[in-house]
Amino acid sequence: MESREKALSNLVADSHTVAGRELAGLVFRTGGLMGLDGTCMYVTDLQQSCLVALPQPVAVEARMLDIDSSLAGLAYRTERTQRSRDGGTVWVPMIDGIERLGVLKATAPVLDEDLIRWCEALASVAALLLVSKSSHNDLLIEAERRRKMTVQGELVWAFLPPRTIGTARVTSSAVLEPAYDIGGDAFDHSLTQDALHLTLLDSMGHDLASGGASAAGLAACRATRRSGGTLADIIPAIDTILNEWFTDRLMTAVIANLNVLDGTFTWVNCAHPPPLLIRDGQVLPRMLEREPDLPLGWAFHTSSPPTVHRTRLQPGDRVLLYSDGVTEARSTQGDLFGEERLADTVIRAMAAGHPAPEALRRLLQVLLNHQDHRLRDDATIVLAEWHPGSDRP
């Protein structure tokens, strides 16, 4: 026991001076000191369809593993440790907070419950170290990409937060496509002392100027919020930026705050599809639908602040924000994806017990299949759930 604790402690200490590409080797050596035959770190690709092995000190059997058909993928999807039939291998989710990064494969002649718990501790430390290295090392970014990113996609991804954040009271998860060619969509979610902040922006067009407008919009939103501004202050700030620097770009937006203590949900809607409220496994029609304000970019809101709407959520309620690229996605036969299919897919996934990140991953698969994997517009979805007093996340 003591030697395993020391091994983990040394792992953290030694990680300070190693490059990102050496991290998997450092974890491998630590596993050996803990009684394992070997380890292998896998991270998810950008579209969450497969798990990709990081550079290892020894050869790996499979560099890529399918998330939907492998035991490793099952560990990733369920966020639970999975054990092979022969008992000699475990697949442990690597999670940063509640953001899924990938899985850690660990092997040993005998994997008893005590050693499996140490494998889970090793996976947790490995995840934290991986995140700490990825901020200034291209290791994780290179591993998660399966093709070249466009310049506008690179610009927007640089501004985006982790796909999933949360606490014991609230969870927010987001997905967006086309992952390698984002044009005008962007999202943000952030936790303050008593609230969850949500932003979804949709800039007109699908080029570098659109990506720049969305990135500037996120920056204006954050700068205003972090200096004490309210929702009513954020909209004019974004409007001013667009009017001064992106004169030919209009933008729709939903920006909201959820008070995690009492469930008060406040939001503004500038010409964007209204949020959906999901309660007890059903969509409550038109509950969050209000008369929208004008889109951003005309400088109208610099002199006329937007309307701030307010409602009170119930424990367990989920709020779904989405861009029109989701509901207006058409199949090869011309069928719209639609709001009903959007809500039904999320509800079914969460009714089956899938956590929010997995529910959205599955929703994105359904959406991509609907359009035969050829999206004609950006599709962004944010799912926030208020769960005070529960055992989530």
mmCIF file of C-alpha atoms in Angstrom, residues 122-261:
data_model
loop_
_atom_site.group_PDB
_atom_site.id
_atom_site.type_symbol
_atom_site.label_atom_id
_atom_site.label_comp_id
_atom_site.label_asym_id
_atom_site.label_seq_id
_atom_site.Cartn_x
_atom_site.Cartn_y
_atom_site.Cartn_z
ATOM 1 C CA LEU A 122 -3.642 6.015 -11.501
ATOM 2 C CA ALA A 123 -6.123 6.879 -14.274
ATOM 3 C CA SER A 124 -7.330 9.921 -12.347
ATOM 4 C CA VAL A 125 -3.793 11.233 -11.868
ATOM 5 C CA ALA A 126 -2.939 10.484 -15.512
ATOM 6 C CA ALA A 127 -5.976 12.491 -16.653
ATOM 7 C CA LEU A 128 -4.983 15.509 -14.587
ATOM 8 C CA LEU A 129 -1.413 15.375 -15.869
ATOM 9 C CA LEU A 130 -2.622 15.005 -19.451
ATOM 10 C CA VAL A 131 -4.716 18.161 -19.166
ATOM 11 C CA SER A 132 -1.850 20.068 -17.541
ATOM 12 C CA LYS A 133 0.458 19.152 -20.459
ATOM 13 C CA SER A 134 -2.051 19.758 -23.247
ATOM 14 C CA SER A 135 -2.273 23.503 -22.611
ATOM 15 C CA HIS A 136 1.244 23.990 -23.991
ATOM 16 C CA ASN A 137 1.903 20.784 -25.918
ATOM 17 C CA ASP A 138 0.343 19.545 -29.143
ATOM 18 C CA LEU A 139 0.350 15.909 -27.990
ATOM 19 C CA LEU A 140 -3.336 15.693 -27.103
ATOM 20 C CA ILE A 141 -4.428 17.872 -30.019
ATOM 21 C CA GLU A 142 -2.469 15.811 -32.551
ATOM 22 C CA ALA A 143 -3.788 12.552 -31.115
ATOM 23 C CA GLU A 144 -7.439 13.612 -31.221
ATOM 24 C CA ARG A 145 -7.367 14.832 -34.825
ATOM 25 C CA ARG A 146 -7.889 12.464 -37.736
ATOM 26 C CA ARG A 147 -7.658 15.059 -40.506
ATOM 27 C CA LYS A 148 -6.575 18.642 -41.119
ATOM 28 C CA MET A 149 -8.385 21.474 -39.357
ATOM 29 C CA THR A 150 -9.453 24.570 -41.305
ATOM 30 C CA VAL A 151 -8.115 27.939 -40.184
ATOM 31 C CA GLN A 152 -11.551 29.128 -39.027
ATOM 32 C CA GLY A 153 -12.013 25.839 -37.151
ATOM 33 C CA GLU A 154 -8.631 26.293 -35.455
ATOM 34 C CA LEU A 155 -9.636 29.822 -34.469
ATOM 35 C CA VAL A 156 -12.965 28.833 -32.905
ATOM 36 C CA TRP A 157 -11.659 25.719 -31.101
ATOM 37 C CA ALA A 158 -8.944 27.865 -29.498
ATOM 38 C CA PHE A 159 -11.679 29.866 -27.760
ATOM 39 C CA LEU A 160 -13.931 26.991 -26.699
ATOM 40 C CA PRO A 161 -14.038 25.617 -23.144
ATOM 41 C CA PRO A 162 -14.048 21.879 -22.265
ATOM 42 C CA ARG A 163 -17.064 20.099 -23.725
ATOM 43 C CA THR A 164 -18.352 19.130 -20.275
ATOM 44 C CA ILE A 165 -18.240 20.940 -16.923
ATOM 45 C CA GLY A 166 -20.194 20.511 -13.723
ATOM 46 C CA THR A 167 -20.534 20.200 -9.971
ATOM 47 C CA ALA A 168 -22.764 18.242 -7.610
ATOM 48 C CA ARG A 169 -25.561 20.737 -8.438
ATOM 49 C CA VAL A 170 -25.315 21.270 -12.186
ATOM 50 C CA THR A 171 -23.895 19.746 -15.361
ATOM 51 C CA SER A 172 -23.392 21.308 -18.774
ATOM 52 C CA SER A 173 -22.244 19.432 -21.864
ATOM 53 C CA ALA A 174 -21.823 20.564 -25.474
ATOM 54 C CA VAL A 175 -21.039 19.201 -28.938
ATOM 55 C CA LEU A 176 -20.558 20.852 -32.309
ATOM 56 C CA GLU A 177 -20.045 19.812 -35.913
ATOM 57 C CA PRO A 178 -18.514 19.864 -38.464
ATOM 58 C CA ALA A 179 -15.663 19.472 -35.988
ATOM 59 C CA TYR A 180 -12.844 20.200 -38.474
ATOM 60 C CA ASP A 181 -14.608 22.939 -40.398
ATOM 61 C CA ILE A 182 -16.578 25.051 -37.921
ATOM 62 C CA GLY A 183 -17.745 28.285 -39.481
ATOM 63 C CA GLY A 184 -19.914 30.569 -37.387
ATOM 64 C CA ASP A 185 -21.120 28.618 -34.334
ATOM 65 C CA ALA A 186 -19.519 28.809 -30.901
ATOM 66 C CA PHE A 187 -20.518 27.931 -27.346
ATOM 67 C CA ASP A 188 -19.383 28.759 -23.853
ATOM 68 C CA HIS A 189 -20.241 27.505 -20.392
ATOM 69 C CA SER A 190 -18.633 28.578 -17.152
ATOM 70 C CA LEU A 191 -19.235 28.195 -13.431
ATOM 71 C CA THR A 192 -19.303 31.129 -11.051
ATOM 72 C CA GLN A 193 -19.886 31.019 -7.311
ATOM 73 C CA ASP A 194 -23.642 30.464 -7.529
ATOM 74 C CA ALA A 195 -24.414 30.155 -11.222
ATOM 75 C CA LEU A 196 -23.817 28.374 -14.486
ATOM 76 C CA HIS A 197 -23.309 30.711 -17.449
ATOM 77 C CA LEU A 198 -24.320 29.517 -20.932
ATOM 78 C CA THR A 199 -23.666 31.073 -24.338
ATOM 79 C CA LEU A 200 -24.515 29.894 -27.838
ATOM 80 C CA LEU A 201 -23.599 32.116 -30.791
ATOM 81 C CA ASP A 202 -24.347 31.628 -34.491
ATOM 82 C CA SER A 203 -22.555 34.036 -36.818
ATOM 83 C CA MET A 204 -23.759 34.419 -40.392
ATOM 84 C CA GLY A 205 -21.651 32.582 -42.969
ATOM 85 C CA HIS A 206 -19.154 29.742 -42.864
ATOM 86 C CA ASP A 207 -15.727 31.280 -43.404
ATOM 87 C CA LEU A 208 -12.816 32.807 -41.530
ATOM 88 C CA ALA A 209 -14.703 36.068 -40.943
ATOM 89 C CA SER A 210 -17.565 34.079 -39.406
ATOM 90 C CA GLY A 211 -15.154 32.242 -37.127
ATOM 91 C CA GLY A 212 -13.512 35.536 -36.192
ATOM 92 C CA ALA A 213 -16.881 37.113 -35.395
ATOM 93 C CA SER A 214 -17.828 34.178 -33.128
ATOM 94 C CA ALA A 215 -14.460 34.247 -31.374
ATOM 95 C CA ALA A 216 -14.752 38.009 -30.846
ATOM 96 C CA GLY A 217 -18.302 37.526 -29.578
ATOM 97 C CA LEU A 218 -17.134 35.003 -26.981
ATOM 98 C CA ALA A 219 -14.321 37.327 -25.939
ATOM 99 C CA ALA A 220 -16.710 40.266 -25.510
ATOM 100 C CA CYS A 221 -19.085 38.084 -23.523
ATOM 101 C CA ARG A 222 -16.353 36.868 -21.183
ATOM 102 C CA ALA A 223 -14.775 40.287 -20.720
ATOM 103 C CA THR A 224 -18.130 41.799 -19.768
ATOM 104 C CA ARG A 225 -19.155 38.920 -17.505
ATOM 105 C CA ARG A 226 -15.807 38.773 -15.705
ATOM 106 C CA SER A 227 -15.927 42.491 -14.968
ATOM 107 C CA GLY A 228 -19.319 42.161 -13.267
ATOM 108 C CA GLY A 229 -21.609 42.755 -16.247
ATOM 109 C CA THR A 230 -25.102 41.262 -16.454
ATOM 110 C CA LEU A 231 -26.855 39.566 -19.367
ATOM 111 C CA ALA A 232 -28.258 42.946 -20.361
ATOM 112 C CA ASP A 233 -24.692 44.307 -20.508
ATOM 113 C CA ILE A 234 -23.248 41.399 -22.500
ATOM 114 C CA ILE A 235 -25.507 41.820 -25.535
ATOM 115 C CA PRO A 236 -24.582 45.489 -26.205
ATOM 116 C CA ALA A 237 -20.902 44.597 -25.740
ATOM 117 C CA ILE A 238 -21.072 41.928 -28.455
ATOM 118 C CA ASP A 239 -23.194 44.194 -30.658
ATOM 119 C CA THR A 240 -20.598 46.959 -30.423
ATOM 120 C CA ILE A 241 -17.727 44.637 -31.369
ATOM 121 C CA LEU A 242 -19.574 43.294 -34.391
ATOM 122 C CA ASN A 243 -20.621 46.761 -35.552
ATOM 123 C CA GLU A 244 -17.063 48.098 -35.301
ATOM 124 C CA TRP A 245 -15.011 45.182 -36.612
ATOM 125 C CA PHE A 246 -17.319 42.776 -38.464
ATOM 126 C CA THR A 247 -19.652 45.151 -40.242
ATOM 127 C CA ASP A 248 -21.009 42.590 -42.701
ATOM 128 C CA ARG A 249 -21.778 39.882 -40.097
ATOM 129 C CA LEU A 250 -25.022 39.344 -38.248
ATOM 130 C CA MET A 251 -25.202 36.989 -35.293
ATOM 131 C CA THR A 252 -27.961 35.249 -33.369
ATOM 132 C CA ALA A 253 -27.441 34.337 -29.738
ATOM 133 C CA VAL A 254 -28.893 32.820 -26.611
ATOM 134 C CA ILE A 255 -27.068 33.841 -23.434
ATOM 135 C CA ALA A 256 -28.264 32.566 -20.051
ATOM 136 C CA ASN A 257 -27.513 32.158 -16.368
ATOM 137 C CA LEU A 258 -28.766 29.342 -14.140
ATOM 138 C CA ASN A 259 -28.706 29.994 -10.403
ATOM 139 C CA VAL A 260 -27.562 26.632 -9.021
ATOM 140 C CA LEU A 261 -28.946 27.382 -5.545
#
